[in-house]
CSV table of C-alpha atoms in Angstrom, one decimal:
chain,number,residue,atom,x,y,z
A,1109,MET,CA,107.6,48.6,132.8
A,1110,SER,CA,107.2,45.4,134.2
A,1111,LYS,CA,107.9,46.7,138.0
A,1112,TYR,CA,104.9,49.2,137.5
A,1113,LEU,CA,102.8,46.3,136.1
A,1114,VAL,CA,103.8,44.0,138.8
A,1115,PHE,CA,102.8,46.8,141.7
A,1116,ALA,CA,99.5,47.6,139.8
A,1117,ALA,CA,98.4,44.1,139.9
A,1118,ILE,CA,99.4,43.9,143.6
A,1119,ALA,CA,97.3,47.3,144.3
A,1120,GLY,CA,94.5,46.3,141.9
A,1121,ILE,CA,93.8,42.8,143.5
A,1122,CYS,CA,93.8,44.5,147.2
A,1123,VAL,CA,91.1,47.1,146.0
A,1124,ALA,CA,88.8,44.6,144.4
A,1125,SER,CA,89.1,42.4,147.7
A,1126,GLY,CA,88.3,45.4,149.7
A,1127,LEU,CA,85.0,46.2,148.0
A,1128,SER,CA,83.2,43.4,149.5
A,1129,LEU,CA,84.2,42.7,153.2
A,1130,ASP,CA,81.0,41.6,154.3
A,1131,HIS,CA,81.9,38.1,153.7
A,1132,VAL,CA,85.4,37.3,153.5
A,1133,PRO,CA,86.0,33.6,152.9
A,1134,ALA,CA,89.2,31.8,154.0
A,1135,TRP,CA,91.0,32.2,150.7
A,1136,ARG,CA,90.6,35.8,150.7
A,1137,GLN,CA,91.7,36.2,154.2
A,1138,LEU,CA,95.2,34.4,153.4
A,1139,LEU,CA,95.3,36.8,150.4
A,1140,PHE,CA,95.9,40.0,152.2
A,1141,PRO,CA,99.1,38.6,154.0
A,1142,VAL,CA,100.6,37.5,150.5
A,1143,LEU,CA,99.8,40.8,148.8
A,1144,SER,CA,101.2,42.8,151.9
A,1145,ALA,CA,104.5,40.6,151.5
A,1146,ALA,CA,104.6,41.4,147.9
A,1147,ALA,CA,104.1,45.1,148.4
A,1148,TYR,CA,107.0,44.9,150.9
A,1149,LEU,CA,109.2,43.2,148.6
A,1150,GLN,CA,108.2,45.5,145.7
A,1151,GLY,CA,109.2,48.7,147.9
A,1152,ARG,CA,112.3,47.0,149.4
A,1153,HIS,CA,113.8,45.4,146.1
A,1154,LEU,CA,112.2,46.9,143.1
A,1155,PRO,CA,112.5,50.4,143.1
A,1156,ALA,CA,111.1,52.3,140.1
A,1157,ARG,CA,110.7,56.1,139.5
A,1158,HIS,CA,107.1,57.6,140.3
A,1159,ASP,CA,106.2,54.1,141.7
A,1160,TRP,CA,103.9,56.2,144.3
A,1161,ALA,CA,101.4,57.0,141.3
A,1162,VAL,CA,100.3,53.4,141.4
A,1163,PRO,CA,98.6,53.3,144.5
A,1164,ALA,CA,97.3,56.9,143.8
A,1165,LEU,CA,95.5,55.4,140.8
A,1166,ALA,CA,94.3,52.2,142.3
A,1167,ALA,CA,92.6,54.3,145.0
A,1168,LEU,CA,90.6,56.0,142.6
A,1169,PRO,CA,87.8,53.3,142.7
A,1170,GLY,CA,87.5,53.5,146.0
A,1171,ALA,CA,87.4,57.2,146.2
A,1172,VAL,CA,84.7,57.2,143.5
A,1173,LEU,CA,82.5,54.9,145.6
A,1174,LEU,CA,82.7,56.9,148.6
A,1175,VAL,CA,79.7,58.9,147.7
A,1176,PRO,CA,77.2,56.3,146.4
A,1177,GLU,CA,78.4,53.2,148.3
A,1178,PRO,CA,80.5,54.6,151.3
A,1179,ALA,CA,80.7,51.3,153.0
A,1180,ARG,CA,82.5,49.7,149.9
A,1181,GLY,CA,84.7,52.5,149.0
A,1182,ALA,CA,86.0,53.1,152.5
A,1183,GLY,CA,86.8,49.1,152.8
A,1184,ALA,CA,88.6,49.3,149.3
A,1185,LEU,CA,90.6,52.3,150.7
A,1186,MET,CA,91.3,50.9,153.8
A,1187,CYS,CA,92.6,47.6,152.5
A,1188,LEU,CA,95.0,49.5,150.1
A,1189,ALA,CA,96.3,51.6,152.8
A,1190,LEU,CA,96.7,48.6,155.2
A,1191,PHE,CA,98.0,45.8,153.2
A,1192,VAL,CA,99.6,47.6,150.3
A,1193,VAL,CA,100.6,51.1,150.9
A,1194,LEU,CA,102.1,50.7,154.4
A,1195,PRO,CA,104.1,47.4,153.6
A,1196,TRP,CA,105.4,49.3,150.4
A,1197,LEU,CA,106.2,52.3,152.5
A,1198,ALA,CA,108.2,50.0,155.0
A,1199,GLY,CA,109.9,48.4,151.9
A,1200,ARG,CA,110.9,51.8,150.6
A,1201,PHE,CA,112.3,53.0,154.1
A,1202,ARG,CA,114.3,49.7,154.6
A,1203,ARG,CA,115.8,50.1,150.9
A,1204,GLN,CA,116.7,54.0,151.6
A,1205,GLN,CA,118.1,52.7,154.9
A,1206,ALA,CA,120.4,50.0,153.2
A,1207,ASP,CA,121.3,52.5,150.5
A,1208,LEU,CA,122.7,55.0,153.2
A,1209,VAL,CA,124.5,52.2,154.9
A,1210,LEU,CA,125.9,50.9,151.5
A,1211,ALA,CA,127.0,54.7,150.5
A,1212,GLY,CA,128.6,55.1,154.0
A,1213,ARG,CA,130.7,52.3,153.7
A,1214,GLU,CA,131.7,53.2,150.2
A,1215,ARG,CA,132.7,56.7,151.5
A,1216,ILE,CA,134.5,54.9,154.3
A,1217,ALA,CA,136.4,52.7,151.8
A,1218,GLN,CA,137.3,55.8,149.6
A,1219,LEU,CA,138.8,57.6,152.5
A,1220,GLU,CA,141.0,54.7,153.6
A,1221,LEU,CA,142.0,54.4,150.0
A,1222,ILE,CA,142.9,58.0,150.0
A,1223,ALA,CA,144.8,57.8,153.2
A,1224,LEU,CA,146.7,54.4,152.1
A,1225,ARG,CA,147.5,56.5,148.7
A,1226,GLU,CA,148.7,59.3,151.1
A,1227,ARG,CA,150.8,57.1,153.2
A,1228,ALA,CA,152.4,55.6,150.2
A,1229,ARG,CA,153.4,59.0,148.7
A,1230,ILE,CA,154.9,60.0,151.9
A,1231,ALA,CA,156.9,56.7,151.8
A,1232,ALA,CA,157.9,57.1,148.3
A,1233,ASP,CA,158.9,60.6,148.8
A,1234,MET,CA,161.0,59.6,152.1
A,1235,HIS,CA,162.5,56.7,150.2
A,1236,ASP,CA,163.2,58.9,147.1
A,1237,SER,CA,164.7,61.6,148.8
A,1238,LEU,CA,165.8,60.8,152.5
A,1239,GLY,CA,166.9,57.2,151.5
A,1240,HIS,CA,169.2,58.7,148.7
A,1241,GLU,CA,171.0,61.4,150.6
A,1242,LEU,CA,171.5,59.1,153.7
A,1243,ALA,CA,173.3,56.8,151.3
A,1244,LEU,CA,175.3,59.6,150.0
A,1245,ILE,CA,176.3,60.9,153.5
A,1246,ALA,CA,177.3,57.2,154.5
A,1247,LEU,CA,179.4,57.2,151.2
A,1248,ARG,CA,181.0,60.4,151.9
A,1249,ALA,CA,181.7,59.5,155.6
A,1250,GLY,CA,183.3,56.3,154.4
A,1251,ALA,CA,185.7,57.9,151.9
A,1252,LEU,CA,186.6,60.3,154.6
A,1253,GLU,CA,187.3,57.6,156.9
A,1254,LEU,CA,189.9,56.3,154.3
A,1255,ALA,CA,191.8,59.6,153.7
A,1256,PRO,CA,195.4,59.0,154.4
A,1257,ASP,CA,195.9,62.3,155.9
A,1258,LEU,CA,193.0,62.0,158.7
A,1259,SER,CA,194.0,61.9,162.1
A,1260,PRO,CA,192.9,59.0,164.4
A,1261,PRO,CA,190.4,60.8,166.2
A,1262,HIS,CA,188.8,62.2,163.2
A,1263,ARG,CA,188.8,58.8,161.5
A,1264,GLU,CA,187.1,57.6,164.5
A,1265,ALA,CA,184.5,60.5,164.0
A,1266,ALA,CA,184.2,59.7,160.4
A,1267,ALA,CA,183.4,56.0,161.1
A,1268,ALA,CA,180.9,57.1,163.7
A,1269,LEU,CA,179.2,59.3,161.2
A,1270,ARG,CA,179.1,56.4,158.8
A,1271,ALA,CA,177.6,54.2,161.4
A,1272,SER,CA,175.0,56.5,162.1
A,1273,ALA,CA,174.0,57.2,158.5
A,1274,VAL,CA,173.5,53.4,158.1
A,1275,THR,CA,171.7,53.1,161.2
A,1276,ALA,CA,169.4,56.0,160.1
A,1277,THR,CA,168.8,54.5,156.6
A,1278,ASP,CA,167.9,51.1,158.2
A,1279,ARG,CA,165.3,53.0,160.3
A,1280,LEU,CA,164.2,54.8,157.5
A,1281,ARG,CA,163.5,51.5,155.6
A,1282,GLU,CA,161.8,50.1,158.5
A,1283,THR,CA,159.4,53.2,158.7
A,1284,ILE,CA,158.8,52.8,154.7
A,1285,GLY,CA,158.1,49.5,155.2
A,1286,ILE,CA,155.3,50.2,157.6
A,1287,LEU,CA,153.9,53.1,155.4
A,1288,ARG,CA,154.3,51.8,151.9
A,1289,GLU,CA,151.5,50.4,149.9
A,1290,PRO,CA,151.7,49.6,146.3
A,1291,ALA,CA,151.1,52.8,144.7
A,1292,PRO,CA,153.1,55.1,142.2
A,1293,ALA,CA,154.5,58.3,143.0
A,1294,ASP,CA,156.5,61.0,141.3
A,1295,PRO,CA,160.2,61.7,142.0
A,1296,ALA,CA,161.7,65.1,141.9
A,1297,ASP,CA,161.8,67.2,138.9
A,1298,GLU,CA,165.5,66.8,138.4
A,1299,ARG,CA,167.6,65.9,135.2
A,1300,VAL,CA,169.4,62.5,135.4
A,1301,GLU,CA,172.6,64.2,134.6
A,1302,ALA,CA,172.3,66.2,137.7
A,1303,LEU,CA,171.4,63.3,139.8
A,1304,VAL,CA,174.9,61.4,138.3
A,1305,GLU,CA,176.8,64.7,139.2
A,1306,ARG,CA,175.5,65.1,142.8
A,1307,ALA,CA,176.2,61.3,143.1
A,1308,ARG,CA,179.8,61.9,141.7
A,1309,GLU,CA,180.3,65.0,144.1
A,1310,ALA,CA,179.8,62.4,147.0
A,1311,GLY,CA,182.4,60.3,145.8
A,1312,MET,CA,180.7,57.5,143.7
A,1313,VAL,CA,182.4,56.5,140.5
A,1314,ILE,CA,179.9,56.7,137.7
A,1315,THR,CA,179.9,56.2,133.9
A,1316,LEU,CA,177.1,57.9,132.2
A,1317,ARG,CA,176.0,56.8,128.7
A,1318,ALA,CA,172.9,58.6,127.6
A,1319,GLY,CA,171.9,58.5,123.9
A,1320,GLU,CA,170.2,61.2,122.0
A,1321,GLY,CA,166.5,61.7,121.8
A,1322,PRO,CA,163.5,63.3,123.4
A,1323,ARG,CA,162.3,62.0,126.8
A,1324,PRO,CA,158.8,63.2,127.5
A,1325,PRO,CA,158.7,64.6,131.2
A,1326,THR,CA,156.8,61.2,132.3
A,1327,VAL,CA,159.6,59.2,131.1
A,1328,GLU,CA,162.2,61.6,132.3
A,1329,ARG,CA,160.8,61.3,135.6
A,1330,ALA,CA,160.6,57.2,135.6
A,1331,VAL,CA,164.1,57.1,134.1
A,1332,HIS,CA,165.1,59.4,137.1
A,1333,ARG,CA,163.6,57.2,139.6
A,1334,VAL,CA,165.2,54.1,138.1
A,1335,VAL,CA,168.6,55.6,138.3
A,1336,GLN,CA,168.1,57.1,141.6
A,1337,GLU,CA,166.9,54.0,143.2
A,1338,ALA,CA,169.8,51.8,141.5
A,1339,LEU,CA,172.6,54.3,142.7
A,1340,THR,CA,171.1,54.2,146.1
A,1341,ASN,CA,171.2,50.5,146.1
A,1342,ALA,CA,174.9,50.7,145.0
A,1343,ALA,CA,175.9,53.2,147.6
A,1344,ARG,CA,174.2,51.0,150.3
A,1345,HIS,CA,175.5,47.5,149.1
A,1346,ALA,CA,178.5,48.0,147.3
A,1347,PRO,CA,180.1,51.3,148.5
A,1348,GLY,CA,183.2,52.2,146.4
A,1349,SER,CA,182.4,50.1,143.3
A,1350,ALA,CA,182.2,51.6,139.8
A,1351,VAL,CA,178.7,52.3,138.6
A,1352,THR,CA,177.7,52.1,134.7
A,1353,VAL,CA,174.7,54.1,133.8
A,1354,GLY,CA,173.3,53.3,130.2
A,1355,ILE,CA,170.2,55.2,128.7
A,1356,GLU,CA,169.4,54.3,125.1
A,1357,HIS,CA,166.8,55.0,122.7
A,1358,ARG,CA,165.6,51.6,121.0
A,1359,GLY,CA,162.6,52.3,118.8
A,1360,HIS,CA,159.5,53.4,120.8
A,1361,GLU,CA,161.1,52.9,124.1
A,1362,ILE,CA,163.9,53.6,126.5
A,1363,VAL,CA,166.1,51.0,127.9
A,1364,VAL,CA,168.0,52.1,131.0
A,1365,VAL,CA,170.6,50.0,132.3
A,1366,VAL,CA,172.7,50.6,135.8
A,1367,ARG,CA,174.9,48.1,136.7
A,1368,ASN,CA,177.6,48.2,139.6
A,1369,GLU,CA,180.4,45.9,140.1
A,1370,LEU,CA,180.6,43.6,143.5
A,1371,GLY,CA,183.4,43.0,145.6
A,1372,ASP,CA,183.9,39.4,147.1
A,1373,THR,CA,182.9,40.7,150.8
A,1374,VAL,CA,180.0,42.7,149.7
A,1375,ALA,CA,176.4,41.4,150.6
A,1376,VAL,CA,174.4,41.1,147.3
A,1377,PRO,CA,170.9,42.5,147.2
A,1378,SER,CA,168.1,40.1,146.6
A,1379,GLY,CA,166.5,42.5,143.9
A,1380,ASP,CA,163.2,42.4,145.9
A,1381,GLY,CA,163.6,45.5,148.0
A,1382,SER,CA,160.6,47.8,148.7
A,1383,GLY,CA,162.3,50.4,146.5
A,1384,LEU,CA,162.6,48.0,143.5
A,1385,SER,CA,159.2,46.5,144.1
A,1386,GLY,CA,157.6,50.1,143.8
A,1387,LEU,CA,159.7,50.6,140.6
A,1388,ARG,CA,158.3,47.2,139.1
A,1389,GLU,CA,154.7,48.8,139.8
A,1390,ARG,CA,155.7,52.1,138.4
A,1391,MET,CA,157.2,50.4,135.2
A,1392,ARG,CA,153.9,48.2,134.9
A,1393,LEU,CA,151.8,51.2,134.9
A,1394,LEU,CA,154.0,52.9,132.2
A,1395,GLY,CA,153.5,50.0,130.2
A,1396,GLY,CA,157.0,48.6,130.5
A,1397,SER,CA,159.1,46.3,132.6
A,1398,LEU,CA,161.9,46.2,135.2
A,1399,GLN,CA,164.4,43.5,135.9
A,1400,ALA,CA,166.9,43.5,138.4
A,1401,GLY,CA,169.4,40.9,140.0
A,1402,PRO,CA,173.1,39.8,140.3
A,1403,GLY,CA,175.1,38.4,137.7
A,1404,ASP,CA,178.8,38.3,136.2
A,1405,GLY,CA,180.3,39.7,139.4
A,1406,GLY,CA,177.6,42.8,139.5
A,1407,PHE,CA,174.4,43.6,140.2
A,1408,THR,CA,172.4,45.0,137.0
A,1409,VAL,CA,168.6,46.9,136.8
A,1410,THR,CA,167.3,47.0,133.6
A,1411,ALA,CA,164.2,49.2,132.8
A,1412,ARG,CA,162.4,49.3,129.6
A,1413,ILE,CA,160.1,52.3,129.5
A,1414,PRO,CA,157.8,53.1,126.3
A,1415,VAL,CA,158.1,56.6,125.2
A,1416,ALA,CA,154.3,56.8,124.5
A,1417,ARG,CA,152.3,55.3,127.0
A,1418,PRO,CA,149.9,52.4,125.5
């Protein structure tokens, strides 16, 4: 309401000053630029619905005086048009122009965010699927290379295959590092038991201890993602080591613990890789937590996932 009153006061003062233009003192001459600036600011910074009605009502006295006193009525309307309506319209135009620029920037920001999320989804899918499969290929090739009944040429071919798989994994991680942004992505719809069985078929020694209890689809995908990332890291950094996977229901949360042994010559992962960073973000979004690091001759990944999202 105050916006209308201010605008009405500006228009009323201008109309009153335009009723007598025969003798214009200096203070009234300075008043017109001040009213023009106020009208411009009104249109530029103080938008209001139906504010066009204010100058229309302010023009009524001048329109009424056009018949009995044409000079005074025309002077009032001229002053209103020149010193109020035109600056006010210029202010409205500038405000609309600024709103369009702001809307364009917001749209660009939204499109960039969509593009970043799509890149993050692609990177997560590549990491979850290709990275895991390449690690299993390297593990199979390593087991084949150590087979006692293999001929030397075949052993060299298996070694070359393992080296190629490791190189491909490194290049995949570099590509993921370029694409990835912190954003959650869902893994494939696969049970943890099936994931562990596939890893066993590839040659990993895994002990699975899964407790009884329901796991909602969201929790099941999160558990799958934790186990998949831990098995991938174990196959990459500690090939041939025994892995223990534990899934336990504790109250209103599920605790997933994946531990693999580390030999003396195996490089210990830092626990800050892109895959584990993505897992920490996923657990945070689910209201849980993730800890990963070496200790007691092994590397342990522990995730706590609430059954019901807070």
